[in-house]
Backbone as a ProteinNet text record, in pm:
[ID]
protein_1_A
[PRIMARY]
XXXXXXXXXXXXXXXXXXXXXXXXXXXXXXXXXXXXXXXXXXXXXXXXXXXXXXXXXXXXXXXXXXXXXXXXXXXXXXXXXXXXXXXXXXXXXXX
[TERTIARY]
-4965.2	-4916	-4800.3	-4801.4	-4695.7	-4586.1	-4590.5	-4469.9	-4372.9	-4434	-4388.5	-4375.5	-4419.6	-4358.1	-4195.1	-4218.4	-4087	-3997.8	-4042.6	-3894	-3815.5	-3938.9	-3919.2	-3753.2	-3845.1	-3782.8	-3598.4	-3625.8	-3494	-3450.6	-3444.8	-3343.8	-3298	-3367.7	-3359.5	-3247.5	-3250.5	-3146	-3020.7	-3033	-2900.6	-2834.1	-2924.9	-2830.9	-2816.6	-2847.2	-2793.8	-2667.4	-2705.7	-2509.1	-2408.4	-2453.7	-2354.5	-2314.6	-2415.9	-2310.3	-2297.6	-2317.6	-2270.7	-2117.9	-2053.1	-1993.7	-1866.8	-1932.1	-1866.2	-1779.8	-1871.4	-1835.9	-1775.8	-1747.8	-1647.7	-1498	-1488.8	-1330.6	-1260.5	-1106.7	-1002	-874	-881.8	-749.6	-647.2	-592.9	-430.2	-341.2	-402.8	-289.9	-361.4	-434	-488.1	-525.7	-546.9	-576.4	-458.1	-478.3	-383	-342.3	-228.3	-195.8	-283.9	-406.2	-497.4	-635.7	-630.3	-733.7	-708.2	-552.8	-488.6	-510.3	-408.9	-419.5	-574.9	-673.8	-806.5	-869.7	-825.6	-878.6	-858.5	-765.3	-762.5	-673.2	-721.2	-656.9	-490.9	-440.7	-262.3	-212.4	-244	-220.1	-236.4	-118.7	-108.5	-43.5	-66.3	47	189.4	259.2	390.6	383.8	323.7	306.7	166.3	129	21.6	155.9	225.6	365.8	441.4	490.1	537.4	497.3	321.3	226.8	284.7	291.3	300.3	404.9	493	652.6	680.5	640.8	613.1	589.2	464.7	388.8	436.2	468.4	568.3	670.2	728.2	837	840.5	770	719.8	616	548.4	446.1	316.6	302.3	124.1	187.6	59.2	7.6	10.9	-17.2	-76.5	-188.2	-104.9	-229	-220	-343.5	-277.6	-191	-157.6	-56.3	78.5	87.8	234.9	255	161.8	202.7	228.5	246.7	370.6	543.1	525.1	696.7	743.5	621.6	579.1	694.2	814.2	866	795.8	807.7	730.3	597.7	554.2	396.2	441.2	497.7	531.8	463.9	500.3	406.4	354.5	361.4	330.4	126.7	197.7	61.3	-16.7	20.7	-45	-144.6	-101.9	-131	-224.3	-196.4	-290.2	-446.8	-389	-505.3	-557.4	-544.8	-599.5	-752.6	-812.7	-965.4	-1009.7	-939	-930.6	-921.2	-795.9	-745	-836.2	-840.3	-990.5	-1091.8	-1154.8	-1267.3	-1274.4	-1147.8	-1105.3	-1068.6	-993.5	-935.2	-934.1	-891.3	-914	-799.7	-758.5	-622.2	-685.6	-697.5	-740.9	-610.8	-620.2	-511.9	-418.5	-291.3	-179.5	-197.6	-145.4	-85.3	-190.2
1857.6	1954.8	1897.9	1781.8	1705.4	1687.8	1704.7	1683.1	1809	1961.2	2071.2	2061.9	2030.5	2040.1	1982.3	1845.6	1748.1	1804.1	1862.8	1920.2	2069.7	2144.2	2258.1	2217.4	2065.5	2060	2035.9	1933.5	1923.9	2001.3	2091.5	2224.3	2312.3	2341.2	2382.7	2311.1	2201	2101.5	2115.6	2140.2	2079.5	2238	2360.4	2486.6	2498.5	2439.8	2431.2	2380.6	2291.1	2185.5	2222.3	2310.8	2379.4	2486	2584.3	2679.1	2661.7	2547.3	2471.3	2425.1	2363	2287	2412.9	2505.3	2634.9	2700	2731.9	2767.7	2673.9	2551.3	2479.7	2473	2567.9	2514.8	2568.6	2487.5	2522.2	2626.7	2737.1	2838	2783.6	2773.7	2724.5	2823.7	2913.9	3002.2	3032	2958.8	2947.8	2835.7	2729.1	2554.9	2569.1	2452.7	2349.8	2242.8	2159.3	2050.8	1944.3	1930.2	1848.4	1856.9	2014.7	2057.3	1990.2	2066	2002.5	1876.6	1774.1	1643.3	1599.2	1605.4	1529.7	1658.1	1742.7	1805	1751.3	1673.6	1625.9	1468.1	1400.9	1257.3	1290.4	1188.4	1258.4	1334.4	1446.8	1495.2	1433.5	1374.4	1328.3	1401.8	1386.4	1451.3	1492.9	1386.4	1475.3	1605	1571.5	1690	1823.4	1814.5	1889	1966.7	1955.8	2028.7	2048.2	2010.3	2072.2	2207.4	2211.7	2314.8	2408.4	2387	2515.1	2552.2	2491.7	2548.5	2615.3	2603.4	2656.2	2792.2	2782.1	2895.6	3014.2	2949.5	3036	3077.3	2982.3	3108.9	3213.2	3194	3238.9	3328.1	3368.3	3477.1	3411.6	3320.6	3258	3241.1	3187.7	3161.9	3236.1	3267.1	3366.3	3303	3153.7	3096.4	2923.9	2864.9	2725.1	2626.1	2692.6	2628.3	2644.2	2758.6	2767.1	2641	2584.2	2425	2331.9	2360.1	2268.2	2323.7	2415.4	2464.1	2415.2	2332.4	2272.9	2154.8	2135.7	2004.2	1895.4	1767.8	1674	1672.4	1760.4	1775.1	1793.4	1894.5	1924.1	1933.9	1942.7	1958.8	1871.5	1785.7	1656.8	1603.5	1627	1606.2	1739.8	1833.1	1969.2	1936.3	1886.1	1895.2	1774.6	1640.4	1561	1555.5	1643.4	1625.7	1784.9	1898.9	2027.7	2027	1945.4	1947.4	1936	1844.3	1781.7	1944.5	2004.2	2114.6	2237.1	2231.8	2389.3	2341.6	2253.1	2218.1	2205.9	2190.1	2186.6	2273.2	2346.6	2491.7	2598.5	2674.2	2830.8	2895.4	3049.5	3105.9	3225.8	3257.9	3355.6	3459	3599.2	3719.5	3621.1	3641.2	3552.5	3643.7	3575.3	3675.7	3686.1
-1339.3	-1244.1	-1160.6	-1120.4	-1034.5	-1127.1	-1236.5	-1294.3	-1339.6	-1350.4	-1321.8	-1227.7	-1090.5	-944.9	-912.6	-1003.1	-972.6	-1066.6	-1207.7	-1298.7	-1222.4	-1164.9	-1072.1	-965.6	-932.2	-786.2	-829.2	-885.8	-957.7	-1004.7	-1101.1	-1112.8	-1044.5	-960.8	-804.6	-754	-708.6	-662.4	-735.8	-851.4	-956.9	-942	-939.8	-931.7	-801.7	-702.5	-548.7	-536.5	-612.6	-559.6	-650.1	-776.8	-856.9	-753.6	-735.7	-598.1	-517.9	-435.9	-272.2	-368.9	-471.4	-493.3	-552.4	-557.7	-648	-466.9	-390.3	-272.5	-205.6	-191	-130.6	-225.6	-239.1	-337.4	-216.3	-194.9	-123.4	-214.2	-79.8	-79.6	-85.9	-190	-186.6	-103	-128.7	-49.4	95.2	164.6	329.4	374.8	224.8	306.5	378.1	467.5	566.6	500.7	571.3	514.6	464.2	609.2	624.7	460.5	474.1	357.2	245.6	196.9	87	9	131.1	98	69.9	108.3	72.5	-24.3	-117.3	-194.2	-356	-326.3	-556.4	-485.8	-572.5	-581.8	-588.2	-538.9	-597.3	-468.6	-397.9	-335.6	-194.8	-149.4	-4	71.4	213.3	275.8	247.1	199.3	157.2	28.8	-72.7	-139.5	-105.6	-3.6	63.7	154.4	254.3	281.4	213.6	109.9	-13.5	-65.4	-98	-126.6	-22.4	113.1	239.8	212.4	160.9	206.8	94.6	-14.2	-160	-65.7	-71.4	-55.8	53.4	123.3	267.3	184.9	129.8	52.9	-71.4	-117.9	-273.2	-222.9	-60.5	-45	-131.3	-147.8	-155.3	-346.7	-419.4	-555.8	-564.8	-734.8	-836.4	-927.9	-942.6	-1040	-997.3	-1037	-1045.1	-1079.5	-1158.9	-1314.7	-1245.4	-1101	-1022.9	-936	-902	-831.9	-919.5	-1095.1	-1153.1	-1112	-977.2	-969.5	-843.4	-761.7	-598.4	-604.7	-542.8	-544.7	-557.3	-663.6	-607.2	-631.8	-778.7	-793.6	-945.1	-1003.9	-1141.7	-1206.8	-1373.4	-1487.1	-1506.9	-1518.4	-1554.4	-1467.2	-1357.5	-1220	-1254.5	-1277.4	-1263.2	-1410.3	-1453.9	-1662.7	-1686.2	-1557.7	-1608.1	-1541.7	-1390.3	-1273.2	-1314.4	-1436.5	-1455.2	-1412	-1470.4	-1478.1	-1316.2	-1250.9	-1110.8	-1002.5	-1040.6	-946.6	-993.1	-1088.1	-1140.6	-1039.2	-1010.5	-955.2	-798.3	-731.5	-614.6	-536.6	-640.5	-580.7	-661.3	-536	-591.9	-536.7	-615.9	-539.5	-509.6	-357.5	-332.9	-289.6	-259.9	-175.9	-95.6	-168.3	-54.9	56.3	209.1	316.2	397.4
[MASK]
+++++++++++++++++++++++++++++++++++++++++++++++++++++++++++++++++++++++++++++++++++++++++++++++

């Protein structure tokens, strides 16, 4: 019986931190600088203001794959950190 209790308990746990981990993704188009930078490896302050000023002018994202057009981030960062930025962020309603 204790061991249906403990496999119980654990799956429980493991689909908790899948949607605690699902619900913390950052708005590219409403993080802050501060959000930004500590959301994917790679992304420091200078290219975390990059992201804003992008975005201030261009009226927010459409998709992720548009911060390979971010000065200073490109295809290259966008293409190797993909798996990294799906998991981090999300593009929600610019504006």
């Amino acid at each position: 019986m204790n061991t249906k209790r403990f496999a119980l308990a654990v799956a429980f746990v493991c689909v908790s931190s899948a949607a605690l981990a699902a619900s913390e993704k950052i708005d590219l188009n409403r993080a802050d600088a501060a959000a930004l930078s500590h959301a994917v490896k790679g992304i420091g302050a200078k290219r975390a203001e990059a992201i804003i000023l992008y975005r201030e002018a261009h009226h927010g994202f459409k998709n992720l794959e548009e911060l390979a057009e971010v000065k200073g981030i490109g295809k290259a960062f966008v293409k190797s950190h993909h798996a990294e930025l799906e998991a981090a962020l999300t593009v929600g309603k610019s504006g």
